[in-house]
Structures are given as C-alpha cells and as structure tokens.
PDB file of C-alpha atoms in Angstrom:
ATOM      1  CA  MET A   1      11.550 -30.184 -61.464  1.00 46.00           C
ATOM      2  CA  ARG A   2      14.640 -27.581 -60.744  1.00 45.00           C
ATOM      3  CA  ALA A   3      11.659 -25.061 -60.138  1.00 45.00           C
ATOM      4  CA  ARG A   4       9.792 -27.089 -57.619  1.00 44.00           C
ATOM      5  CA  ARG A   5      13.333 -27.431 -55.354  1.00 42.00           C
ATOM      6  CA  ILE A   6      13.446 -23.715 -55.299  1.00 41.00           C
ATOM      7  CA  SER A   7       9.846 -23.113 -54.299  1.00 39.00           C
ATOM      8  CA  THR A   8      10.290 -26.324 -51.527  1.00 38.00           C
ATOM      9  CA  GLY A   9      13.344 -24.737 -50.267  1.00 40.00           C
ATOM     10  CA  ALA A  10      12.218 -21.086 -50.270  1.00 36.00           C
ATOM     11  CA  ALA A  11       9.109 -22.048 -48.531  1.00 38.00           C
ATOM     12  CA  MET A  12      11.098 -24.063 -46.039  1.00 37.00           C
ATOM     13  CA  ALA A  13      13.350 -21.271 -45.224  1.00 37.00           C
ATOM     14  CA  ALA A  14      10.576 -18.927 -44.451  1.00 37.00           C
ATOM     15  CA  GLY A  15       8.864 -21.450 -42.198  1.00 39.00           C
ATOM     16  CA  ALA A  16      12.420 -21.722 -40.078  1.00 37.00           C
ATOM     17  CA  LEU A  17      12.283 -18.055 -40.074  1.00 34.00           C
ATOM     18  CA  ALA A  18       8.854 -17.838 -38.839  1.00 37.00           C
ATOM     19  CA  ALA A  19       9.302 -19.993 -36.130  1.00 37.00           C
ATOM     20  CA  ALA A  20      12.882 -18.492 -35.041  1.00 36.00           C
ATOM     21  CA  SER A  21      11.239 -14.985 -34.987  1.00 37.00           C
ATOM     22  CA  LEU A  22       8.224 -16.433 -32.704  1.00 35.00           C
ATOM     23  CA  ALA A  23      11.331 -18.293 -30.398  1.00 36.00           C
ATOM     24  CA  PHE A  24      12.937 -15.000 -30.084  1.00 38.00           C
ATOM     25  CA  ALA A  25       9.866 -12.683 -30.024  1.00 37.00           C
ATOM     26  CA  PRO A  26       8.976 -11.254 -26.325  1.00 43.00           C
ATOM     27  CA  SER A  27       6.121 -12.687 -25.059  1.00 46.00           C
ATOM     28  CA  ALA A  28       3.110 -10.128 -25.071  1.00 48.00           C
ATOM     29  CA  LEU A  29       1.668  -9.772 -21.623  1.00 65.00           C
ATOM     30  CA  ALA A  30      -1.254  -7.566 -20.962  1.00 87.00           C
ATOM     31  CA  VAL A  31      -2.920  -6.076 -17.932  1.00 95.00           C
ATOM     32  CA  THR A  32      -6.883  -6.238 -17.893  1.00 96.00           C
ATOM     33  CA  PRO A  33      -8.217  -3.872 -17.667  1.00 97.00           C
ATOM     34  CA  GLN A  34      -6.219  -1.278 -19.715  1.00 97.00           C
ATOM     35  CA  SER A  35      -8.070   1.369 -17.396  1.00 97.00           C
ATOM     36  CA  ALA A  36     -10.039   1.621 -14.696  1.00 98.00           C
ATOM     37  CA  THR A  37     -11.992   4.622 -12.957  1.00 97.00           C
ATOM     38  CA  ILE A  38     -12.451   5.495  -9.444  1.00 97.00           C
ATOM     39  CA  THR A  39     -13.719   7.964  -7.207  1.00 96.00           C
ATOM     40  CA  ALA A  40     -11.211  10.024  -4.969  1.00 95.00           C
ATOM     41  CA  ASP A  41     -11.082  11.861  -1.932  1.00 95.00           C
ATOM     42  CA  CYS A  42      -8.149  13.895  -1.436  1.00 93.00           C
ATOM     43  CA  GLY A  43      -9.111  16.379   1.819  1.00 92.00           C
ATOM     44  CA  SER A  44      -9.498  19.723   1.735  1.00 88.00           C
ATOM     45  CA  PHE A  45      -7.407  19.651  -1.665  1.00 85.00           C
ATOM     46  CA  GLY A  46     -10.851  18.205  -3.348  1.00 87.00           C
ATOM     47  CA  GLY A  47     -11.687  15.223  -4.811  1.00 91.00           C
ATOM     48  CA  GLY A  48     -13.803  13.050  -7.637  1.00 94.00           C
ATOM     49  CA  GLU A  49     -13.701  10.794 -10.387  1.00 96.00           C
ATOM     50  CA  ALA A  50      -9.936   9.854 -11.449  1.00 96.00           C
ATOM     51  CA  THR A  51      -8.955   7.316 -14.250  1.00 97.00           C
ATOM     52  CA  LEU A  52      -6.037   5.021 -13.694  1.00 98.00           C
ATOM     53  CA  THR A  53      -4.476   3.463 -16.859  1.00 98.00           C
ATOM     54  CA  ALA A  54      -1.800   0.387 -16.379  1.00 98.00           C
ATOM     55  CA  THR A  55       0.715  -0.743 -18.777  1.00 97.00           C
ATOM     56  CA  GLN A  56       2.518  -4.136 -18.242  1.00 97.00           C
ATOM     57  CA  ASP A  57       6.143  -5.315 -19.467  1.00 96.00           C
ATOM     58  CA  GLY A  58       7.159  -8.759 -17.804  1.00 94.00           C
ATOM     59  CA  THR A  59       7.166  -7.920 -14.102  1.00 96.00           C
ATOM     60  CA  SER A  60       7.472  -4.238 -14.339  1.00 97.00           C
ATOM     61  CA  ALA A  61       4.417  -2.115 -14.752  1.00 98.00           C
ATOM     62  CA  THR A  62       3.025   1.094 -14.581  1.00 98.00           C
ATOM     63  CA  ILE A  63       0.125   3.326 -13.551  1.00 98.00           C
ATOM     64  CA  THR A  64      -0.806   6.683 -14.736  1.00 98.00           C
ATOM     65  CA  LEU A  65      -3.559   8.740 -12.644  1.00 97.00           C
ATOM     66  CA  THR A  66      -5.784  11.392 -14.395  1.00 96.00           C
ATOM     67  CA  SER A  67      -8.243  13.579 -13.061  1.00 94.00           C
ATOM     68  CA  SER A  68     -10.276  16.250 -14.025  1.00 89.00           C
ATOM     69  CA  ALA A  69     -11.885  16.306 -10.739  1.00 86.00           C
ATOM     70  CA  ILE A  70      -9.007  16.909  -8.972  1.00 85.00           C
ATOM     71  CA  THR A  71      -6.936  20.383 -10.041  1.00 87.00           C
ATOM     72  CA  ALA A  72      -3.415  21.740  -9.735  1.00 88.00           C
ATOM     73  CA  PRO A  73      -3.835  24.180  -6.475  1.00 83.00           C
ATOM     74  CA  ILE A  74      -0.459  26.036  -8.258  1.00 89.00           C
ATOM     75  CA  ALA A  75       1.183  26.160 -11.332  1.00 95.00           C
ATOM     76  CA  LEU A  76       3.420  22.998 -11.160  1.00 95.00           C
ATOM     77  CA  SER A  77       6.830  22.328 -13.362  1.00 97.00           C
ATOM     78  CA  GLN A  78       7.194  19.222 -15.444  1.00 98.00           C
ATOM     79  CA  ASP A  79       8.593  16.013 -13.380  1.00 98.00           C
ATOM     80  CA  SER A  80       7.953  17.774  -9.479  1.00 96.00           C
ATOM     81  CA  ILE A  81       5.481  15.899  -8.131  1.00 96.00           C
ATOM     82  CA  SER A  82       6.928  12.726  -6.217  1.00 97.00           C
ATOM     83  CA  SER A  83       4.255  10.020  -5.883  1.00 97.00           C
ATOM     84  CA  THR A  84       3.481   7.058  -4.535  1.00 98.00           C
ATOM     85  CA  LEU A  85       0.306   4.710  -5.429  1.00 98.00           C
ATOM     86  CA  THR A  86      -0.199   1.997  -3.168  1.00 98.00           C
ATOM     87  CA  MET A  87      -2.637  -0.787  -4.466  1.00 98.00           C
ATOM     88  CA  VAL A  88      -4.207  -3.671  -2.622  1.00 98.00           C
ATOM     89  CA  LYS A  89      -3.893  -7.166  -3.685  1.00 97.00           C
ATOM     90  CA  ALA A  90      -6.447  -9.499  -3.505  1.00 97.00           C
ATOM     91  CA  SER A  91      -3.871 -12.450  -2.322  1.00 95.00           C
ATOM     92  CA  GLY A  92      -2.813  -9.815   0.532  1.00 96.00           C
ATOM     93  CA  GLY A  93      -0.350  -7.230   0.989  1.00 97.00           C
ATOM     94  CA  THR A  94       0.165  -4.332  -1.231  1.00 98.00           C
ATOM     95  CA  THR A  95       2.149  -3.252  -4.071  1.00 98.00           C
ATOM     96  CA  ALA A  96       3.358   0.449  -4.749  1.00 98.00           C
ATOM     97  CA  PHE A  97       3.780   2.506  -7.850  1.00 98.00           C
ATOM     98  CA  THR A  98       6.313   5.311  -7.384  1.00 98.00           C
ATOM     99  CA  GLY A  99       7.834   8.103  -9.501  1.00 98.00           C
ATOM    100  CA  THR A 100       8.418  11.833 -10.154  1.00 97.00           C
ATOM    101  CA  LYS A 101       6.564  11.958 -13.589  1.00 97.00           C
ATOM    102  CA  ASN A 102       4.271  14.474 -14.196  1.00 97.00           C
ATOM    103  CA  PRO A 103       3.101  17.121 -17.107  1.00 97.00           C
ATOM    104  CA  ALA A 104       3.844  20.901 -16.470  1.00 98.00           C
ATOM    105  CA  MET A 105       0.397  22.180 -15.272  1.00 97.00           C
ATOM    106  CA  ALA A 106      -1.125  25.582 -14.691  1.00 97.00           C
ATOM    107  CA  ALA A 107      -2.931  26.123 -11.303  1.00 93.00           C
ATOM    108  CA  GLY A 108      -6.866  24.897 -11.855  1.00 91.00           C
ATOM    109  CA  ASP A 109      -5.512  21.853 -14.395  1.00 94.00           C
ATOM    110  CA  PRO A 110      -6.596  18.718 -14.281  1.00 93.00           C
ATOM    111  CA  VAL A 111      -4.148  16.560 -12.103  1.00 93.00           C
ATOM    112  CA  SER A 112      -2.073  13.498 -13.975  1.00 96.00           C
ATOM    113  CA  VAL A 113       0.794  11.878 -12.124  1.00 97.00           C
ATOM    114  CA  GLY A 114       2.486   8.958 -14.026  1.00 97.00           C
ATOM    115  CA  PRO A 115       3.722   6.761 -15.113  1.00 98.00           C
ATOM    116  CA  LEU A 116       4.414   5.685 -12.083  1.00 98.00           C
ATOM    117  CA  SER A 117       6.489   2.475 -11.934  1.00 98.00           C
ATOM    118  CA  GLY A 118       6.191  -1.188  -9.815  1.00 98.00           C
ATOM    119  CA  THR A 119       6.676  -4.260  -9.832  1.00 97.00           C
ATOM    120  CA  VAL A 120       3.862  -7.222 -10.265  1.00 97.00           C
ATOM    121  CA  ALA A 121       3.752 -11.027 -10.577  1.00 96.00           C
ATOM    122  CA  SER A 122       1.851 -13.253 -12.766  1.00 95.00           C
ATOM    123  CA  GLY A 123      -1.576 -13.367 -11.758  1.00 95.00           C
ATOM    124  CA  ASP A 124      -1.439 -10.088  -9.105  1.00 97.00           C
ATOM    125  CA  SER A 125      -4.964  -8.540  -9.014  1.00 98.00           C
ATOM    126  CA  LEU A 126      -4.504  -4.860  -7.942  1.00 98.00           C
ATOM    127  CA  GLU A 127      -7.069  -2.536  -6.272  1.00 98.00           C
ATOM    128  CA  ALA A 128      -7.028   0.689  -5.843  1.00 97.00           C
ATOM    129  CA  ASN A 129     -10.110   0.884  -2.657  1.00 97.00           C
ATOM    130  CA  GLY A 130      -8.290   0.797   0.292  1.00 96.00           C
ATOM    131  CA  GLY A 131      -4.745   1.859  -1.075  1.00 96.00           C
ATOM    132  CA  SER A 132      -3.890   5.481  -1.675  1.00 97.00           C
ATOM    133  CA  LEU A 133      -2.194   7.948  -3.747  1.00 96.00           C
ATOM    134  CA  GLN A 134       0.686  10.357  -2.024  1.00 97.00           C
ATOM    135  CA  MET A 135       1.905  13.209  -4.051  1.00 95.00           C
ATOM    136  CA  THR A 136       4.552  14.958  -2.480  1.00 95.00           C
ATOM    137  CA  VAL A 137       4.659  18.892  -4.111  1.00 92.00           C
ATOM    138  CA  PHE A 138       7.031  21.376  -2.332  1.00 90.00           C
ATOM    139  CA  GLY A 139       7.157  19.654   0.803  1.00 92.00           C
ATOM    140  CA  ILE A 140       3.557  18.954   0.974  1.00 92.00           C
ATOM    141  CA  THR A 141       1.880  15.510   1.172  1.00 94.00           C
ATOM    142  CA  ILE A 142      -1.393  15.301  -0.282  1.00 93.00           C
ATOM    143  CA  THR A 143      -3.218  11.923   0.336  1.00 96.00           C
ATOM    144  CA  CYS A 144      -5.992  10.864  -1.773  1.00 95.00           C
ATOM    145  CA  THR A 145      -7.957   7.297  -0.868  1.00 96.00           C
ATOM    146  CA  ALA A 146     -10.375   5.689  -3.061  1.00 96.00           C
ATOM    147  CA  THR A 147     -13.962   5.768  -1.647  1.00 96.00           C
ATOM    148  CA  GLY A 148     -15.189   2.340  -3.457  1.00 96.00           C
ATOM    149  CA  PRO A 149     -13.935  -0.117  -5.807  1.00 97.00           C
ATOM    150  CA  GLN A 150     -12.227   0.409  -9.129  1.00 97.00           C
ATOM    151  CA  SER A 151     -14.885  -0.101 -11.956  1.00 97.00           C
ATOM    152  CA  PRO A 152     -14.837  -1.999 -14.244  1.00 97.00           C
ATOM    153  CA  GLY A 153     -12.796  -4.190 -11.698  1.00 96.00           C
ATOM    154  CA  PRO A 154      -9.247  -4.779 -10.454  1.00 98.00           C
ATOM    155  CA  PHE A 155      -6.406  -4.960 -12.465  1.00 98.00           C
ATOM    156  CA  VAL A 156      -5.152  -8.550 -13.483  1.00 98.00           C
ATOM    157  CA  PHE A 157      -1.538  -8.884 -14.339  1.00 97.00           C
ATOM    158  CA  ASP A 158      -0.477 -11.766 -16.955  1.00 93.00           C
TER     159      ASP A 158
END
C-alpha cells in the first residue's frame, strides 16, 4: 500500500511539473514559409535569383538575403553594409527590416545581408515584390527590386 502511495504521489508531482513547464515555456511562433526565392534587379550592379530566409520570435522577426547571382563589387568587411529591406503587407502598407549585418566578402563573392530586424504582428503577410532592398556601401546606395512575386509565396507570421 505504501509503495502505491509513493507511486501515485510521484506521478502527480511529475504531472504538475509538466503542466508548470508548459505554462512557462515561450510560445512557439513560426513563420511560413521559412524561406522563399525572388528574382531581383539591382540595376548596373546586377541581378538574379536571391533567397530570403525568415525567423520569428514574438513580434520580432529577422530576414536574411543571400544571392549567388548578385556579387560584391569590391571586398567588404564584416558588418559594413547598411541594409533596409522593405516588404509589402497584404493588408496595406509596408514593413522595414534593417541592420548592418553581413559576412566579410571578397570581390566577386555572393552577396549576403542579414539577419535584418523588423517588427511583425500576428497574421502579417509580407511579400518582397513591390518592396525593395537598399544596401549602402561606402556611401553608395544600391537598390534592388523584385521582378515578380516570391516563391512559394509571401511570409505569413503567427
């Protein structure tokens, strides 16, 4: 009988602990899709396919852009590109993702910027087409625009 009480008490304690950990666990939010591709036109600086990768933590979100079709015109040191990615909201308006994060790149290396930080609301649907990416390097601003919609579709934030 005593062993049964200990087993019952242990099971109740384990259940209470599991319930408490669920109550205090951060909510798992997700953005779908997690990555999308676009075709970008950067004027005289080139263009081609680029991949956008998104993450979300509450109302904070980040987007990283990488492209082997768009290359660094000169060697660039880490965190030397000031970038603003403007995404179009399905509900109207825009959301900006900004930052100065980038890896070091040699001349001719694929361009990568981010993670760029922005603020989102639950249900936001963001599309690169109609927005732009502005990168400022040594005082020169390079503007890239999408030439069509993202594939497989816009980013939808929880």
